[in-house]
């Protein structure tokens, strides 16, 4: 990625990538959030695993239960993805002038991705707080029946009313850590896998170039997504607990929360929701990258 990026087009391509991510990944995300909330509580395991949790949601709420909280996710993810890909492309372009090379440059990719991740965390934190609070409520008899919010807007308004404007930014520090570190890992993996695959496939394959590009996009985006979540899932577990806690005085220190989870449930507790997260990470991020790269081509942005 790079070359002569043209301002707003980078952001439009990112927006389309965000929409593709939500359509593909939101059901897995709902399962992940329910596991993180209800399986880390002191009174024990509510769900036996990702499949059991999915089956419970489908049984009690149908398919719409898997897309609970998707409205705020669509708005948040479209805006956030637009910013992330746009900032990453622009920052990378401005840094790349110093390092002219066809190979991926970690000294360009890592700061560009971490900067983009830090900026989007301010957009992502409120939208994820609303999404998570919507996702953990429901009609499943295994957990306390709580339908405190009738819609994402109702959730946001009630949160602000009871906790003040800062309440909607609960978990902001943890979100910033997750996004800056996670995106540095994601884009490094994506750029490196993309570079290595193009190197081998362009020499060895007689398939049309667009088929190669789609295949490379699927693999590099999918593996990038798995790398992202493998690196930052414990921070995500802490973020879910911080954002869905009904106790306003509970700690917002992610390391303190992870320490207490580790004491109670070991390492597996810190990686709660790993199954649906990894299953979601590949198709959702593959869809995002393929959509992004396709949009970049259609909008006429040059790629290196």
Short mmCIF file of C-alpha atoms in Angstrom, two decimals, residues 13-302:
data_model
loop_
_atom_site.label_atom_id
_atom_site.label_comp_id
_atom_site.label_asym_id
_atom_site.label_seq_id
_atom_site.Cartn_x
_atom_site.Cartn_y
_atom_site.Cartn_z
CA UNK A 13 -12.15 2.70 0.88
CA UNK A 14 -11.75 2.26 4.65
CA UNK A 15 -15.45 2.93 5.26
CA UNK A 16 -16.46 0.17 2.82
CA UNK A 17 -14.01 -2.20 4.53
CA UNK A 18 -15.68 -1.45 7.88
CA UNK A 19 -19.17 -2.29 6.56
CA UNK A 20 -17.85 -5.62 5.20
CA UNK A 21 -16.29 -6.39 8.61
CA UNK A 22 -19.55 -5.92 10.55
CA UNK A 23 -21.69 -7.96 8.13
CA UNK A 24 -19.22 -10.85 8.29
CA UNK A 25 -18.04 -10.67 11.88
CA UNK A 26 -20.76 -9.32 14.20
CA UNK A 27 -22.44 -12.67 15.11
CA UNK A 28 -19.07 -14.09 16.25
CA UNK A 29 -18.45 -10.88 18.20
CA UNK A 30 -21.76 -11.23 20.08
CA UNK A 31 -20.76 -14.76 21.20
CA UNK A 32 -17.30 -13.52 22.24
CA UNK A 33 -18.75 -10.68 24.35
CA UNK A 34 -21.29 -12.95 26.09
CA UNK A 35 -18.55 -15.45 26.98
CA UNK A 36 -16.27 -12.67 28.26
CA UNK A 37 -18.99 -11.15 30.42
CA UNK A 38 -20.73 -14.21 31.82
CA UNK A 39 -17.94 -16.82 31.93
CA UNK A 40 -15.48 -14.66 33.90
CA UNK A 41 -17.90 -13.79 36.72
CA UNK A 42 -17.25 -15.16 40.19
CA UNK A 43 -20.25 -17.51 40.20
CA UNK A 44 -18.89 -19.78 37.53
CA UNK A 45 -19.15 -20.82 33.90
CA UNK A 46 -22.48 -20.09 32.21
CA UNK A 47 -21.65 -21.39 28.73
CA UNK A 48 -19.70 -24.54 27.89
CA UNK A 49 -18.08 -22.85 24.90
CA UNK A 50 -18.67 -20.82 21.75
CA UNK A 51 -21.00 -23.37 20.11
CA UNK A 52 -23.11 -23.77 23.25
CA UNK A 53 -23.41 -19.99 23.57
CA UNK A 54 -24.39 -19.64 19.87
CA UNK A 55 -27.00 -22.40 20.22
CA UNK A 56 -28.48 -20.65 23.30
CA UNK A 57 -28.73 -17.32 21.47
CA UNK A 58 -30.38 -18.93 18.41
CA UNK A 59 -32.79 -20.90 20.63
CA UNK A 60 -33.90 -17.93 22.77
CA UNK A 61 -33.63 -15.00 20.33
CA UNK A 62 -33.14 -16.35 16.81
CA UNK A 63 -30.68 -14.95 14.27
CA UNK A 64 -31.46 -11.36 15.29
CA UNK A 65 -29.94 -12.16 18.71
CA UNK A 66 -26.56 -12.65 17.00
CA UNK A 67 -26.84 -9.16 15.47
CA UNK A 68 -27.81 -7.51 18.78
CA UNK A 69 -25.98 -4.19 19.04
CA UNK A 70 -25.12 -4.23 15.32
CA UNK A 71 -26.57 -0.78 14.66
CA UNK A 72 -24.00 0.99 16.83
CA UNK A 73 -21.38 -1.39 15.46
CA UNK A 74 -22.20 -0.44 11.84
CA UNK A 75 -21.95 3.27 12.57
CA UNK A 76 -18.88 2.90 14.78
CA UNK A 77 -17.06 0.40 12.56
CA UNK A 78 -17.72 2.29 9.30
CA UNK A 79 -16.40 5.55 10.78
CA UNK A 80 -13.58 3.86 12.69
CA UNK A 81 -12.46 1.75 9.73
CA UNK A 82 -12.57 4.80 7.45
CA UNK A 83 -10.30 6.67 9.89
CA UNK A 84 -7.98 3.70 10.50
CA UNK A 85 -7.31 2.85 6.84
CA UNK A 86 -7.21 6.52 5.84
CA UNK A 87 -4.77 7.56 8.59
CA UNK A 88 -2.65 4.43 8.04
CA UNK A 89 -2.40 5.09 4.28
CA UNK A 90 -1.61 8.79 4.72
CA UNK A 91 0.88 8.32 7.57
CA UNK A 92 2.59 5.47 5.73
CA UNK A 93 2.85 7.56 2.58
CA UNK A 94 4.46 10.49 4.40
CA UNK A 95 6.94 8.24 6.29
CA UNK A 96 7.77 6.09 3.26
CA UNK A 97 9.60 8.93 1.52
CA UNK A 98 12.55 8.31 3.86
CA UNK A 99 12.67 4.56 3.18
CA UNK A 100 12.40 3.75 -0.52
CA UNK A 101 12.19 -0.02 -0.78
CA UNK A 102 9.81 -2.56 -2.26
CA UNK A 103 9.89 -4.59 0.97
CA UNK A 104 7.61 -3.92 3.96
CA UNK A 105 9.34 -1.43 6.29
CA UNK A 106 8.59 -2.07 10.01
CA UNK A 107 9.82 1.45 10.90
CA UNK A 108 7.07 2.82 8.60
CA UNK A 109 4.27 0.28 9.18
CA UNK A 110 4.38 0.05 13.00
CA UNK A 111 4.17 3.80 13.85
CA UNK A 112 1.58 4.42 11.08
CA UNK A 113 -0.64 1.56 12.31
CA UNK A 114 -0.19 2.36 16.04
CA UNK A 115 -1.02 6.04 15.40
CA UNK A 116 -4.14 5.10 13.40
CA UNK A 117 -5.16 2.65 16.17
CA UNK A 118 -4.72 5.27 18.91
CA UNK A 119 -6.84 7.85 17.03
CA UNK A 120 -9.72 5.45 16.29
CA UNK A 121 -9.90 4.31 19.91
CA UNK A 122 -11.66 7.61 20.74
CA UNK A 123 -14.42 6.76 18.23
CA UNK A 124 -14.46 3.06 19.00
CA UNK A 125 -14.73 3.28 22.80
CA UNK A 126 -18.28 4.78 23.00
CA UNK A 127 -19.63 2.65 20.14
CA UNK A 128 -18.16 -0.54 21.66
CA UNK A 129 -19.48 0.33 25.12
CA UNK A 130 -23.01 0.60 23.68
CA UNK A 131 -22.51 -2.55 21.56
CA UNK A 132 -21.22 -4.61 24.52
CA UNK A 133 -24.02 -3.45 26.85
CA UNK A 134 -26.60 -4.38 24.21
CA UNK A 135 -24.93 -7.75 23.55
CA UNK A 136 -24.78 -8.94 27.17
CA UNK A 137 -28.49 -8.40 27.79
CA UNK A 138 -30.96 -10.89 26.40
CA UNK A 139 -33.56 -13.49 27.23
CA UNK A 140 -31.31 -16.50 27.90
CA UNK A 141 -32.35 -18.22 31.14
CA UNK A 142 -28.72 -19.13 31.90
CA UNK A 143 -27.97 -15.49 32.71
CA UNK A 144 -29.96 -12.88 34.62
CA UNK A 145 -32.73 -11.61 32.35
CA UNK A 146 -31.78 -8.00 31.73
CA UNK A 147 -33.30 -5.86 29.02
CA UNK A 148 -32.38 -2.47 30.45
CA UNK A 149 -31.92 -0.90 27.03
CA UNK A 150 -34.47 -0.87 24.21
CA UNK A 151 -32.02 0.40 21.54
CA UNK A 152 -28.42 1.61 21.12
CA UNK A 153 -29.56 5.26 21.46
CA UNK A 154 -31.49 4.38 24.65
CA UNK A 155 -28.35 2.68 25.99
CA UNK A 156 -26.14 5.70 25.19
CA UNK A 157 -28.61 8.18 26.75
CA UNK A 158 -29.10 6.10 29.92
CA UNK A 159 -25.33 5.68 30.28
CA UNK A 160 -24.74 9.43 30.00
CA UNK A 161 -27.63 10.14 32.38
CA UNK A 162 -26.40 7.76 35.09
CA UNK A 163 -22.62 8.06 34.66
CA UNK A 164 -22.11 11.45 33.01
CA UNK A 165 -20.39 12.11 29.68
CA UNK A 166 -17.22 10.37 30.90
CA UNK A 167 -19.32 7.21 31.42
CA UNK A 168 -19.62 6.69 27.67
CA UNK A 169 -15.80 6.64 27.52
CA UNK A 170 -15.46 3.98 30.22
CA UNK A 171 -12.64 1.63 29.19
CA UNK A 172 -11.03 4.27 26.95
CA UNK A 173 -7.45 3.61 28.11
CA UNK A 174 -7.85 -0.14 27.57
CA UNK A 175 -9.36 0.45 24.11
CA UNK A 176 -6.42 2.72 23.19
CA UNK A 177 -3.90 0.06 24.30
CA UNK A 178 -5.76 -2.68 22.41
CA UNK A 179 -6.09 -0.69 19.18
CA UNK A 180 -2.58 0.79 18.98
CA UNK A 181 -0.83 -2.50 19.81
CA UNK A 182 -3.29 -4.67 17.86
CA UNK A 183 -3.18 -2.62 14.67
CA UNK A 184 0.62 -2.50 14.71
CA UNK A 185 0.51 -6.33 14.77
CA UNK A 186 -2.32 -6.52 12.18
CA UNK A 187 -0.75 -4.26 9.52
CA UNK A 188 2.74 -5.74 10.03
CA UNK A 189 1.34 -9.25 9.45
CA UNK A 190 -0.83 -8.10 6.53
CA UNK A 191 2.00 -6.26 4.73
CA UNK A 192 4.53 -9.05 5.26
CA UNK A 193 2.21 -11.91 4.18
CA UNK A 194 1.01 -9.86 1.18
CA UNK A 195 4.60 -9.14 0.09
CA UNK A 196 5.78 -12.78 0.45
CA UNK A 197 2.72 -14.22 -1.34
CA UNK A 198 2.93 -11.79 -4.27
CA UNK A 199 6.63 -12.61 -4.58
CA UNK A 200 5.91 -16.33 -4.99
CA UNK A 201 2.55 -16.25 -6.81
CA UNK A 202 3.40 -13.70 -9.49
CA UNK A 203 6.36 -15.81 -10.56
CA UNK A 204 4.66 -19.21 -10.33
CA UNK A 205 1.03 -18.64 -11.31
CA UNK A 206 -0.66 -18.30 -14.69
CA UNK A 207 -4.00 -17.28 -13.08
CA UNK A 208 -5.40 -13.82 -13.88
CA UNK A 209 -3.94 -11.05 -11.68
CA UNK A 210 -7.30 -10.18 -10.05
CA UNK A 211 -7.76 -13.78 -8.80
CA UNK A 212 -4.28 -13.69 -7.29
CA UNK A 213 -5.08 -10.35 -5.62
CA UNK A 214 -8.31 -11.67 -4.07
CA UNK A 215 -6.56 -14.82 -2.82
CA UNK A 216 -3.69 -12.81 -1.34
CA UNK A 217 -6.18 -10.37 0.23
CA UNK A 218 -8.08 -13.24 1.88
CA UNK A 219 -4.91 -14.84 3.30
CA UNK A 220 -3.10 -11.65 4.36
CA UNK A 221 -6.24 -10.07 5.87
CA UNK A 222 -7.32 -13.28 7.60
CA UNK A 223 -3.90 -14.01 9.10
CA UNK A 224 -3.54 -10.35 10.10
CA UNK A 225 -6.86 -10.59 11.98
CA UNK A 226 -5.80 -13.75 13.83
CA UNK A 227 -2.46 -12.10 14.77
CA UNK A 228 -4.33 -8.98 16.03
CA UNK A 229 -6.59 -10.92 18.38
CA UNK A 230 -3.93 -13.38 19.54
CA UNK A 231 -1.87 -10.38 20.66
CA UNK A 232 -4.58 -8.34 22.40
CA UNK A 233 -7.44 -10.64 23.47
CA UNK A 234 -6.63 -10.33 27.23
CA UNK A 235 -6.97 -6.53 26.91
CA UNK A 236 -10.29 -7.08 25.11
CA UNK A 237 -11.54 -9.33 27.96
CA UNK A 238 -10.64 -6.58 30.46
CA UNK A 239 -12.36 -3.96 28.26
CA UNK A 240 -15.61 -5.97 28.10
CA UNK A 241 -15.66 -6.33 31.90
CA UNK A 242 -14.90 -2.61 32.45
CA UNK A 243 -17.57 -1.49 29.96
CA UNK A 244 -20.37 -3.84 31.08
CA UNK A 245 -19.88 -3.44 34.84
CA UNK A 246 -22.92 -1.96 36.58
CA UNK A 247 -20.76 -0.85 39.52
CA UNK A 248 -19.52 2.68 38.79
CA UNK A 249 -16.77 2.41 41.41
CA UNK A 250 -15.27 -0.80 39.98
CA UNK A 251 -11.67 -0.60 38.77
CA UNK A 252 -10.88 0.51 35.23
CA UNK A 253 -7.29 -0.76 35.40
CA UNK A 254 -7.05 -3.60 32.81
CA UNK A 255 -3.96 -5.13 34.43
CA UNK A 256 -5.67 -5.35 37.83
CA UNK A 257 -8.70 -7.03 36.22
CA UNK A 258 -6.52 -9.51 34.30
CA UNK A 259 -4.56 -10.30 37.48
CA UNK A 260 -7.80 -11.14 39.29
CA UNK A 261 -9.11 -13.24 36.32
CA UNK A 262 -5.74 -15.07 36.17
CA UNK A 263 -5.98 -15.89 39.89
CA UNK A 264 -9.51 -17.29 39.45
CA UNK A 265 -9.45 -18.92 36.00
CA UNK A 266 -5.80 -19.08 34.92
CA UNK A 267 -4.59 -18.13 31.44
CA UNK A 268 -7.71 -19.55 29.78
CA UNK A 269 -9.79 -16.92 31.63
CA UNK A 270 -7.64 -14.14 30.16
CA UNK A 271 -8.26 -15.62 26.70
CA UNK A 272 -12.02 -16.13 27.22
CA UNK A 273 -13.85 -16.00 23.89
CA UNK A 274 -10.73 -17.07 21.92
CA UNK A 275 -12.71 -19.66 19.86
CA UNK A 276 -15.35 -17.35 18.34
CA UNK A 277 -12.78 -14.53 18.11
CA UNK A 278 -10.34 -16.55 15.98
CA UNK A 279 -13.19 -18.05 13.92
CA UNK A 280 -14.48 -14.50 13.31
CA UNK A 281 -11.05 -12.90 12.82
CA UNK A 282 -10.22 -14.72 9.58
CA UNK A 283 -13.38 -14.11 7.50
CA UNK A 284 -14.10 -10.63 8.94
CA UNK A 285 -10.59 -9.30 8.31
CA UNK A 286 -10.29 -11.11 4.98
CA UNK A 287 -13.56 -9.41 3.93
CA UNK A 288 -12.23 -6.04 5.14
CA UNK A 289 -8.93 -6.31 3.24
CA UNK A 290 -10.47 -7.66 0.00
CA UNK A 291 -13.12 -4.87 0.10
CA UNK A 292 -10.47 -2.25 0.91
CA UNK A 293 -8.11 -3.35 -1.88
CA UNK A 294 -10.98 -3.57 -4.38
CA UNK A 295 -12.19 -0.06 -3.40
CA UNK A 296 -8.63 1.28 -3.66
CA UNK A 297 -8.44 -0.05 -7.25
CA UNK A 298 -11.89 1.26 -8.23
CA UNK A 299 -11.11 4.69 -6.77
CA UNK A 300 -7.83 4.81 -8.68
CA UNK A 301 -5.47 5.01 -5.69
CA UNK A 302 -2.04 3.71 -6.64
#
